[in-house]
XYZ file of C-alpha atoms in Angstrom:
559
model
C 71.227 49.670 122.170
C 73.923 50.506 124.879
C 74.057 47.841 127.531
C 76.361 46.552 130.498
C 78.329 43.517 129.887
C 76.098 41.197 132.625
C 73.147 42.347 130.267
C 74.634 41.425 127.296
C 75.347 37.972 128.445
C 71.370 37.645 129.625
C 70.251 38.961 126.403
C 72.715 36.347 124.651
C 70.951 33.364 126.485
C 67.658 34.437 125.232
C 69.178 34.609 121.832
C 70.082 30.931 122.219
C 66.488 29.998 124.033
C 67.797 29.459 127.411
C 65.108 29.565 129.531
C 66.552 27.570 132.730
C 70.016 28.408 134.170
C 71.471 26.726 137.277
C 74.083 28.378 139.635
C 75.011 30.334 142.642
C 76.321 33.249 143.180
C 79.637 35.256 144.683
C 81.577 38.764 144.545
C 82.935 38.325 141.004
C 79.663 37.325 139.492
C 77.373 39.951 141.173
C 76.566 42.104 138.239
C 75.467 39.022 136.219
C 73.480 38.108 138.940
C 71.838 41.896 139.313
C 70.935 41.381 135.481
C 69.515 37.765 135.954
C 67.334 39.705 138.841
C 65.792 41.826 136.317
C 65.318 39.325 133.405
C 63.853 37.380 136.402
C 60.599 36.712 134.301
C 62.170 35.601 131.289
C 65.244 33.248 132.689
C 64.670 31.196 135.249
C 68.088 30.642 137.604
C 68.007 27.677 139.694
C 69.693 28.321 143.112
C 71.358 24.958 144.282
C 72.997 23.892 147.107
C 76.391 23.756 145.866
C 78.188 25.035 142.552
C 78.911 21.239 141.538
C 75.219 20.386 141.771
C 74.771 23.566 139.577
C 77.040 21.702 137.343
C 75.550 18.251 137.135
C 71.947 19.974 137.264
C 73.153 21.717 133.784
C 74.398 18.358 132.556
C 71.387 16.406 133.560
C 68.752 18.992 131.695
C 71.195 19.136 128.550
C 70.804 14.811 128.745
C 67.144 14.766 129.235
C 66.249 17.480 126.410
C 68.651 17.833 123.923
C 69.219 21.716 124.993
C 72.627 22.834 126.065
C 72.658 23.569 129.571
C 73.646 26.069 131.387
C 75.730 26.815 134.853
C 76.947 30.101 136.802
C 79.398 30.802 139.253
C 81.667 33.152 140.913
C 85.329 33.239 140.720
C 87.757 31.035 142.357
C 85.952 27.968 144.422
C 83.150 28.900 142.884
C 84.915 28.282 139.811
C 86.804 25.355 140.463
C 83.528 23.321 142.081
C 82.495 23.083 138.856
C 85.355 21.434 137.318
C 84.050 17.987 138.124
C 80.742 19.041 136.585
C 82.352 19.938 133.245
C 84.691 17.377 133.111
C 81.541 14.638 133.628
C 79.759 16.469 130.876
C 83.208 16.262 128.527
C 83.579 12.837 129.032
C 80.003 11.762 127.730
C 79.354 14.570 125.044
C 77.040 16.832 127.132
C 76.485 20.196 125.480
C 76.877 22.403 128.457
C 78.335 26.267 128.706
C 79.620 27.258 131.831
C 79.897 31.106 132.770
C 82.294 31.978 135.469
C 83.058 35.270 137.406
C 86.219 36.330 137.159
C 88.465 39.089 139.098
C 88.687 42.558 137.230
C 91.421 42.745 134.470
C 93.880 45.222 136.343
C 93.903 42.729 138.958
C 94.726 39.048 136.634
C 97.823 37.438 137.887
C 98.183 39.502 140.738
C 97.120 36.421 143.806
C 93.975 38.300 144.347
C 91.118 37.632 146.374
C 89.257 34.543 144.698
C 91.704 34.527 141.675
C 92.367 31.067 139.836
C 92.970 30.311 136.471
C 89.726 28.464 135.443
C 90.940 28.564 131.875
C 93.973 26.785 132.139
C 92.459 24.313 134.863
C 89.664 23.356 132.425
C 91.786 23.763 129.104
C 91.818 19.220 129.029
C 87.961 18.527 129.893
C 86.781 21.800 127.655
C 85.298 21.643 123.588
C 87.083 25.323 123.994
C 87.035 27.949 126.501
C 87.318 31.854 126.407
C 88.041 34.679 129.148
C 86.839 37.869 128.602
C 88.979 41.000 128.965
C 87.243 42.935 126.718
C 83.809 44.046 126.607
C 83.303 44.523 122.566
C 84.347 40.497 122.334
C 81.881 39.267 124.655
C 78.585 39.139 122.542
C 80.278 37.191 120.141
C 82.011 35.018 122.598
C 78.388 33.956 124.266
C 77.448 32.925 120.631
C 80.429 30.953 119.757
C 80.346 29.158 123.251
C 76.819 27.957 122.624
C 77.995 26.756 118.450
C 80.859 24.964 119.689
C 78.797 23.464 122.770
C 76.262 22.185 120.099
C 78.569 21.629 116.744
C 79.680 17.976 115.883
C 80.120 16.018 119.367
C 78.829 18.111 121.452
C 80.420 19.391 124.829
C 80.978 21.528 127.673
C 82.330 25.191 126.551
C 83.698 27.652 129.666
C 83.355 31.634 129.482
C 85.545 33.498 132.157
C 84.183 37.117 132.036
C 86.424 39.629 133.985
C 84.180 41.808 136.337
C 84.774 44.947 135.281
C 83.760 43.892 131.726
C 80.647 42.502 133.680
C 80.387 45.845 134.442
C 81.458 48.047 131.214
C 78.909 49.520 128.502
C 78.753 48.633 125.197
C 76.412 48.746 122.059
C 74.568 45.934 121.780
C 73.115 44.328 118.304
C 70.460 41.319 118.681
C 71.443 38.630 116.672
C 69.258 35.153 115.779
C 71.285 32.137 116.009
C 71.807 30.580 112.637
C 71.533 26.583 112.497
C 74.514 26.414 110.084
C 76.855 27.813 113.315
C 76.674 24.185 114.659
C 75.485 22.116 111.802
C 78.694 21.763 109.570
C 79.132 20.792 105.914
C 82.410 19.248 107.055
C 80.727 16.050 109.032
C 79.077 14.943 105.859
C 82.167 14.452 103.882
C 82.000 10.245 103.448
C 83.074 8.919 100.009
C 80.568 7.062 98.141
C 83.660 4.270 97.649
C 83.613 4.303 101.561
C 79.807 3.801 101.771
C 80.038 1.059 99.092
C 82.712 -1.073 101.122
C 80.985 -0.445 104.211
C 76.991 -1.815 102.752
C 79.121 -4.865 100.745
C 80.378 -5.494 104.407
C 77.161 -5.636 105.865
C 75.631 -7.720 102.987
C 78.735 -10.118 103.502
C 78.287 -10.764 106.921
C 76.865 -14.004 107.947
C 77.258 -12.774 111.857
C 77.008 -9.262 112.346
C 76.373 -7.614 114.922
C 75.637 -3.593 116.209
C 76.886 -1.686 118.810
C 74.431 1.263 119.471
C 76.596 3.840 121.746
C 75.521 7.567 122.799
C 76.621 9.042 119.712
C 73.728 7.614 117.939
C 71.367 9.210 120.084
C 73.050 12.098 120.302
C 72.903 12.411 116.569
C 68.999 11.417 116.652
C 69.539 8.328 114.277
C 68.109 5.699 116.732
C 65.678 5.092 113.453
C 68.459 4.547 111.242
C 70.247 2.098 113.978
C 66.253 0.696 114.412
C 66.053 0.255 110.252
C 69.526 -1.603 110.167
C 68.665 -3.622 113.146
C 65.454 -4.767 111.540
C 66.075 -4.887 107.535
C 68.945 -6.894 107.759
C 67.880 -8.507 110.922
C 71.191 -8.139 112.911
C 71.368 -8.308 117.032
C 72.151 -4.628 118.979
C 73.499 -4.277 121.894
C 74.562 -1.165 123.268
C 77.366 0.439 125.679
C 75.990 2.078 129.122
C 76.285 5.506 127.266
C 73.886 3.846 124.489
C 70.632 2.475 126.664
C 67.793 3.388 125.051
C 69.280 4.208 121.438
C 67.932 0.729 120.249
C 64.522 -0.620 122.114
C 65.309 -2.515 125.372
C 62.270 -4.883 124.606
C 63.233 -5.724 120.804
C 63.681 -9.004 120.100
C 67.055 -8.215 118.501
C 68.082 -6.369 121.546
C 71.097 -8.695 123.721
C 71.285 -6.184 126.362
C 74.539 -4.133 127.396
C 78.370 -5.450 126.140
C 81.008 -4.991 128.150
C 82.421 -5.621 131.300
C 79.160 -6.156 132.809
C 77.112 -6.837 129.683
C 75.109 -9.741 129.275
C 76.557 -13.170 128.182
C 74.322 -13.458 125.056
C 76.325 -9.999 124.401
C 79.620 -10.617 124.601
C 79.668 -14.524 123.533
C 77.780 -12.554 120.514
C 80.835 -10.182 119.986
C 83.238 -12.591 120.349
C 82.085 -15.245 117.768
C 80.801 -12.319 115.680
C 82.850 -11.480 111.566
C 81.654 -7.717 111.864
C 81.051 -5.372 114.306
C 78.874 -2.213 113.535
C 79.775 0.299 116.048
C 77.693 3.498 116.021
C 78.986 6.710 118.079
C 81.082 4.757 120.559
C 84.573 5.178 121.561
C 85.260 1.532 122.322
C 86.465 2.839 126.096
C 88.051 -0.087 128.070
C 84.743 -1.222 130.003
C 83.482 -2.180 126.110
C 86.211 -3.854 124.392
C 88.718 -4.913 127.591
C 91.076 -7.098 126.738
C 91.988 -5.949 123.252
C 93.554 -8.683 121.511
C 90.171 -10.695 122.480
C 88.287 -8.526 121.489
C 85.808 -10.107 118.410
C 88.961 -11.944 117.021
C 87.282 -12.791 114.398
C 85.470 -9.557 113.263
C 86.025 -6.620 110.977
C 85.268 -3.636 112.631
C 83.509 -0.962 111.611
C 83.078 2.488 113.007
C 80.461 5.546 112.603
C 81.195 7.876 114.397
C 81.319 12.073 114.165
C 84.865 12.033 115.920
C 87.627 11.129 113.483
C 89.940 11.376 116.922
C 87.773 8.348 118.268
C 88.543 6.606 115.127
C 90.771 3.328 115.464
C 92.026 5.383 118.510
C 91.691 2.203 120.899
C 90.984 -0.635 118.150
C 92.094 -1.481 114.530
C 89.067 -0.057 112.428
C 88.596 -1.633 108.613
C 85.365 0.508 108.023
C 86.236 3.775 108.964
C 82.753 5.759 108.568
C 83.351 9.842 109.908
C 80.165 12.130 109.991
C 77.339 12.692 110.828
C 75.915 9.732 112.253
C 72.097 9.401 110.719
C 73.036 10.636 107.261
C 75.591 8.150 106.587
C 73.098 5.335 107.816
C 70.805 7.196 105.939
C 72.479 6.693 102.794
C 73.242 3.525 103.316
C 70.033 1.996 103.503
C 69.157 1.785 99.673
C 72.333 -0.742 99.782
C 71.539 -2.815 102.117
C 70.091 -6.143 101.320
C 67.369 -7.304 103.301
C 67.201 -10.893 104.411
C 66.876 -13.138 107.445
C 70.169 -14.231 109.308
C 68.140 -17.094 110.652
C 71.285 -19.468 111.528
C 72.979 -16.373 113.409
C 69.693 -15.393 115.203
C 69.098 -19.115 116.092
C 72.312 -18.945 117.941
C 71.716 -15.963 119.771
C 68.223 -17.186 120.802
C 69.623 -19.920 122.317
C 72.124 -17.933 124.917
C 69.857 -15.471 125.442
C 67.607 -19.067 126.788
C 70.675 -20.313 128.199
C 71.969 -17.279 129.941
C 69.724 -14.574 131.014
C 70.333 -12.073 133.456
C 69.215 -13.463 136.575
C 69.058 -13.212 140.554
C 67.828 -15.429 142.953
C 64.542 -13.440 144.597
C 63.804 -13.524 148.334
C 61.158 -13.134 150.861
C 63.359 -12.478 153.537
C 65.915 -9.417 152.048
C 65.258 -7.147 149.280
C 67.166 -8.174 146.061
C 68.539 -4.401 144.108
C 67.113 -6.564 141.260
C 64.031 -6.718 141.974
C 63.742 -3.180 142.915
C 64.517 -2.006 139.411
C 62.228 -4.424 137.864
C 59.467 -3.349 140.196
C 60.586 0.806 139.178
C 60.005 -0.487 135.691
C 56.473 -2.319 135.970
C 55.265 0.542 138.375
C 55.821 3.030 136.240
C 55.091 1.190 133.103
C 58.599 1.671 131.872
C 58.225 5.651 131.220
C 60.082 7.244 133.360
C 63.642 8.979 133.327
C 66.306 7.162 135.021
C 68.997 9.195 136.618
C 72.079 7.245 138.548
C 74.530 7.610 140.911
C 77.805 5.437 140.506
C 78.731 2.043 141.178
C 76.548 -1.360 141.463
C 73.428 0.505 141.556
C 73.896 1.424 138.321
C 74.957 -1.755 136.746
C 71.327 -2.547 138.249
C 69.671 0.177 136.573
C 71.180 -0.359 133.501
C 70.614 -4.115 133.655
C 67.006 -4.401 134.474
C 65.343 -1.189 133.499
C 64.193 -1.592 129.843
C 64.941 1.520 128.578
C 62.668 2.365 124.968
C 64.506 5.858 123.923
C 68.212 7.711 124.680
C 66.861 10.536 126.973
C 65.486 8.065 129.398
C 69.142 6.620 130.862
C 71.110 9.602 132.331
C 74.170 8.394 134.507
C 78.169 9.210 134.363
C 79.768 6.670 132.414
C 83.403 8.245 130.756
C 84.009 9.762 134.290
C 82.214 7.548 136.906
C 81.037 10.614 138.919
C 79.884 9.498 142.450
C 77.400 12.229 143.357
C 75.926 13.157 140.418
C 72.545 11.479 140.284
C 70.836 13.906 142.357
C 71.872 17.104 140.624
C 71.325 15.280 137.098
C 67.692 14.135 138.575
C 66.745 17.933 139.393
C 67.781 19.427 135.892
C 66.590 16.391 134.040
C 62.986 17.177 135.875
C 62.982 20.461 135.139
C 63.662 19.614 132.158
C 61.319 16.919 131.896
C 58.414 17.876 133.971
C 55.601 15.986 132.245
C 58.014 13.202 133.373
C 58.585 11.594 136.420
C 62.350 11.548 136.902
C 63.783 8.867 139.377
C 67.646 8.621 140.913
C 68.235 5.065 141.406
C 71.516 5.834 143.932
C 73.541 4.015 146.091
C 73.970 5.999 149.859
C 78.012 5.838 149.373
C 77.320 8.278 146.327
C 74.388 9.671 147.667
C 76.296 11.130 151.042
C 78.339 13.097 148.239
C 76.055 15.355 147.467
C 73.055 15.029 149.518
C 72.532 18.324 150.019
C 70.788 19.243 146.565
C 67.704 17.683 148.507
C 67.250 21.435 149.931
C 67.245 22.391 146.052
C 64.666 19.311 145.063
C 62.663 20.585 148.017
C 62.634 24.679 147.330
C 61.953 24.188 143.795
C 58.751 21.618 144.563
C 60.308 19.034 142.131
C 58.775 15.318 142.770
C 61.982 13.643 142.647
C 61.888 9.783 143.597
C 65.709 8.762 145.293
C 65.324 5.069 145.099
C 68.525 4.674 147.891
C 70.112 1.533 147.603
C 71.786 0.928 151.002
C 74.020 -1.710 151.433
C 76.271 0.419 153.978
C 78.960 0.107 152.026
C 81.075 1.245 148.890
C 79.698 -1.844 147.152
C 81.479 -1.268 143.732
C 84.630 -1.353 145.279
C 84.227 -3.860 148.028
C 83.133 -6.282 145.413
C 86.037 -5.686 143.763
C 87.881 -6.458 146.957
C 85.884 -9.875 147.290
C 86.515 -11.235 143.837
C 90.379 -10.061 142.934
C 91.605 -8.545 146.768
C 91.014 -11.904 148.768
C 88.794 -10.120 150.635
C 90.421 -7.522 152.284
C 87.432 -4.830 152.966
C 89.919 -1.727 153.551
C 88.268 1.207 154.127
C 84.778 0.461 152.151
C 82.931 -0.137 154.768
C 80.298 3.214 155.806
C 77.948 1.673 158.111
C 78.045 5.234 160.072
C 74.118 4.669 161.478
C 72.576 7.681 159.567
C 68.874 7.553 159.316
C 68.546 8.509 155.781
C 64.239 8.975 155.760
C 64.722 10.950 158.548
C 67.362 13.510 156.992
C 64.717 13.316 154.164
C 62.099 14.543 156.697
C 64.708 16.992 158.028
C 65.423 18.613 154.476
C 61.316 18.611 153.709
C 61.413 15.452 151.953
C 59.272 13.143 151.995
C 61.347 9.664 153.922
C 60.116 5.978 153.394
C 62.063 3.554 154.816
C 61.738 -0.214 153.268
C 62.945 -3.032 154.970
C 61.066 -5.969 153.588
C 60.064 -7.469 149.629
C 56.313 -7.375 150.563
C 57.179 -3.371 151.238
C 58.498 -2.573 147.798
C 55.328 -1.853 146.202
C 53.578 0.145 148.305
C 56.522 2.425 148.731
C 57.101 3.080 145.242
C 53.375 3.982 144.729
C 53.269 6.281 147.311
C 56.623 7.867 145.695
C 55.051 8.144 142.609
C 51.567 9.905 143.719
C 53.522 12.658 144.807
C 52.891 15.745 142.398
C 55.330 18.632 144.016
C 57.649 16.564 146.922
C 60.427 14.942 146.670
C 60.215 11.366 148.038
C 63.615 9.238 149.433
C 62.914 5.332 149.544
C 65.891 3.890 151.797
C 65.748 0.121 150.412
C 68.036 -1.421 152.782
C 69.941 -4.748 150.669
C 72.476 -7.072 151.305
C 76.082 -5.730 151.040
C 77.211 -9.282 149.501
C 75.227 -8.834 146.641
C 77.121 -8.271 143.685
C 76.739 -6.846 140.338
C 76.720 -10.051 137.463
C 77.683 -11.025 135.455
C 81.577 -9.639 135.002
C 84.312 -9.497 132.647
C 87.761 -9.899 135.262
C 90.026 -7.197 135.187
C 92.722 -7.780 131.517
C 90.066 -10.733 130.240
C 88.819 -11.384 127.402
C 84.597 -10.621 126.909
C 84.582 -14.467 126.312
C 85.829 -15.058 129.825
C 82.791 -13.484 130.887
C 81.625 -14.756 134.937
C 78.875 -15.281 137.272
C 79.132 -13.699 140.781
């Protein structure tokens, strides 16, 4: 069938079972947008506030449902507001494909109007990315974007299509996507003398410990990781990426590792002879100081990446592929027995050192709130986050029981991305209720996707977390800066219920403990408004405990 270029990209999403789209559109990207008008009943686009909410809005529904997700925009700023979208998504795996407008192809290179090279500016935080000059490519294009997106670890892919090719006819052949496109023979490629080393390693080990990361959900093994755990009774923790890919109520579960992991965690990892590390990339938040880093351990890495492999640490175990075969095959190895001695120990900090606050009757503790989130909605919901303490919180004290339930920035540390990643994860997720536990120094980034959250009927909760200040930082300042609060400080008087109320929010505003409760339940009860809780807490209270800056996890600290 003859078709123009704009419909050959809609009739490509439907190959691929895109359903949701999020974007905004502009001059360069008209046509697409006059053929997502007409495929109006079969695609439904998302108009948000801004072109990086677009962005994160695609990331969050690709985190909450496994899908890839997908973005829009015009040329030039349209273009280039997404670049912190993609480059979030990059950094923690996201399968996401962003389509861009671009100026016709007699005009490239020429300075005009809305012209910028989005392919060389995303060429470092892009799986691959493609622009368009020529109509018979761009079927094929649209499929590749969406294998590569999904194939091995996944991540963002960017298609630039020229306007006029927008524009152009061609003939157009359906095609079904084939699984094999994305699935690859070449991640399952471990050597049975590898898998032998690696089980007689595990068998060995009289203190072994896991480290779940987001690779292991990612690659839907949290079973396998589960079955390791349990037959040969080893203690998980997991990096930020990982909550959720291992129970957060197991008995074997220590809680996160890392600079702000839990004692039991890192005193765990440091006294431990192996370390199991499945789909992390040992960033510097997990391992910090490397030549403390389990001293005493062999390391051994699972992972789908081969580039992650001994990349930032020494591995002895190398294990590349796909995640839940190779733990799949290695289960008929694996001894099963009862590290009693091991387990005994751990017991005994996790007694020792739990994570703890002191509660209040007089100020609300950010503790506390998350612990209340988690009782009131009996541990079920989907966690979004902002960046900074309020997400140490959420990781801390929200016990999360599977991957798609924790969806925050970690690799990039994107302030403003909670409340975009809280609108696609619920439309993602609507027989969920989707939460964005944010701190009002991120929040202010990109407050304006409340319009979106409103339009669109979603019932949002933004638990706000307002200290009136950058709290991340200006604890940071406290403990290593003498105290020397420059510039963190943004105690500007805004009434955020009331901009709630403004945007057609619903605005709570909690001042006291006894208030907690009621607020949240009223959040909650709310079928098709979004509700903002302003929780007003103490700027001195800090996220603990913490690994300083260059220490070793031993050297772990109280605040």
């Amino acid at each position: 069938m003859k078709l123009s270029g704009a419909d050959v990209i809609i009739e490509c999403l439907k190959e691929q079972g895109v359903d949701t789209v999020f974007g905004y559109p502009g001059g360069q990207a008209i046509i697409i947008y006059d053929a997502l008008y007409r495929a109006r009943n079969e695609i439904t686009h998302i108009l948000t506030s801004h072109e990086q909410g677009a962005s994160h809005a695609a990331d969050g529904y690709a985190r909450a449902t496994g899908k890839v997700g997908v973005c829009i925009a015009t040329s030039g700023p349209g273009a280039t507001n997404l670049v912190t979208g993609i480059a979030t998504a990059y950094m923690d795996s996201v399968p996401m494909v962003a389509i861009t407008g671009q100026v016709p192809t007699n005009l490239l290179g020429k300075d005009s109007f809305q012209e910028v090279d989005i392919t060389g500016i995303t060429m470092p935080i892009t799986k691959h990315n493609y622009i368009v000059k020529d109509i018979s490519h761009l079927a094929d294009t649209m499929r590749e974007a969406f294998a590569i997106a999904r194939e091995g670890r996944p991540g963002p892919v960017l298609v630039d299509v020229c306007k006029d090719v927008t524009a152009a006819i061609v003939e157009y052949t359906p095609k079904k996507p084939d699984k094999s496109d994305y699935v690859s023979t070449k991640y399952h490629n471990v050597s049975s003398e590898e898998i032998a080393e690696a089980i007689a390693a595990i068998n060995n080990a009289s203190r072994p410990v896991i480290l779940s990361g987001a690779g292991a959900g990612i690659a839907g093994a949290e079973a396998e990781v589960l079955y390791l755990a349990e037959w040969a009774d080893i203690p998980v923790s997991t990096s930020l990426m990982g909550m959720g890919t291992f129970p957060g109520t197991h008995k074997l579960f220590m809680g996160m590792v890392g600079m702000h992991g839990t004692k039991t965690s890192n005193y765990a990892f440091h006294s431990s002879d192996l370390v199991i590390a499945i789909g992390n990339r040992f960033s510097d938040r997990i391992i910090s100081k490397v030549s403390g880093f389990a001293p005493e351990a062999k390391i051994m890495h699972i992972d789908i990446d081969s580039a992650e492999v001994g990349k930032n640490l020494n591995v002895d175990f190398p294990l590349v592929g796909d995640i839940k075969k190779i733990l799949k095959v290695m289960q008929a190895g694996i001894v099963s027995r009862s590290n009693t001695v091991w387990i005994s120990r751990i017991n005994e900090w996790k007694e020792k050192y739990p994570l703890r606050y002191a509660y209040s009757d007089e100020i609300i503790r950010p503790q506390y709130i998350v612990e209340r989130l988690y009782e009131l909605t009996k541990g079920e919901a989907v966690i979004t986050t902002e960046v900074g303490q309020h997400q140490m919180w959420a990781a801390q004290y929200y016990n999360y029981s599977n991957f798609r339930q924790f969806i925050s920035s970690g690799g990039l540390g994107t302030m403003g991305y909670g409340l975009g990643a809280c609108i696609g994860a619920q439309l993602g997720r609507p027989d969920k209720k989707v939460i964005n536990i944010a701190g009002d120094g991120s929040f202010r980034m990109n407050l304006n996707e409340l319009a979106t959250a409103v339009e669109y009927k979603l019932p949002i909760i933004i638990a706000l977390f307002n200290n009136r200040a950058l709290g991340m930082v200006r604890q940071w300042q406290e403990l290593f800066f003498d105290s020397r609060f420059s510039q963190t400080s943004i105690d500007r008087g805004t009434d955020f219920a009331a901009l709630a109320n403004a945007f057609g929010a619903k605005g709570i505003n909690v001042k006291r403990p006894e208030e907690v409760d009621a607020a949240i339940t009223s959040a909650l009860a709310e079928t098709d408004t979004p509700v903002l809780i302003n929780f007003a807490i103490d700027k001195d209270d800090k996220v603990s405990p913490i690994v300083p800056p260059g220490a070793a996890l031993c050297d772990v600290v109280d605040c």
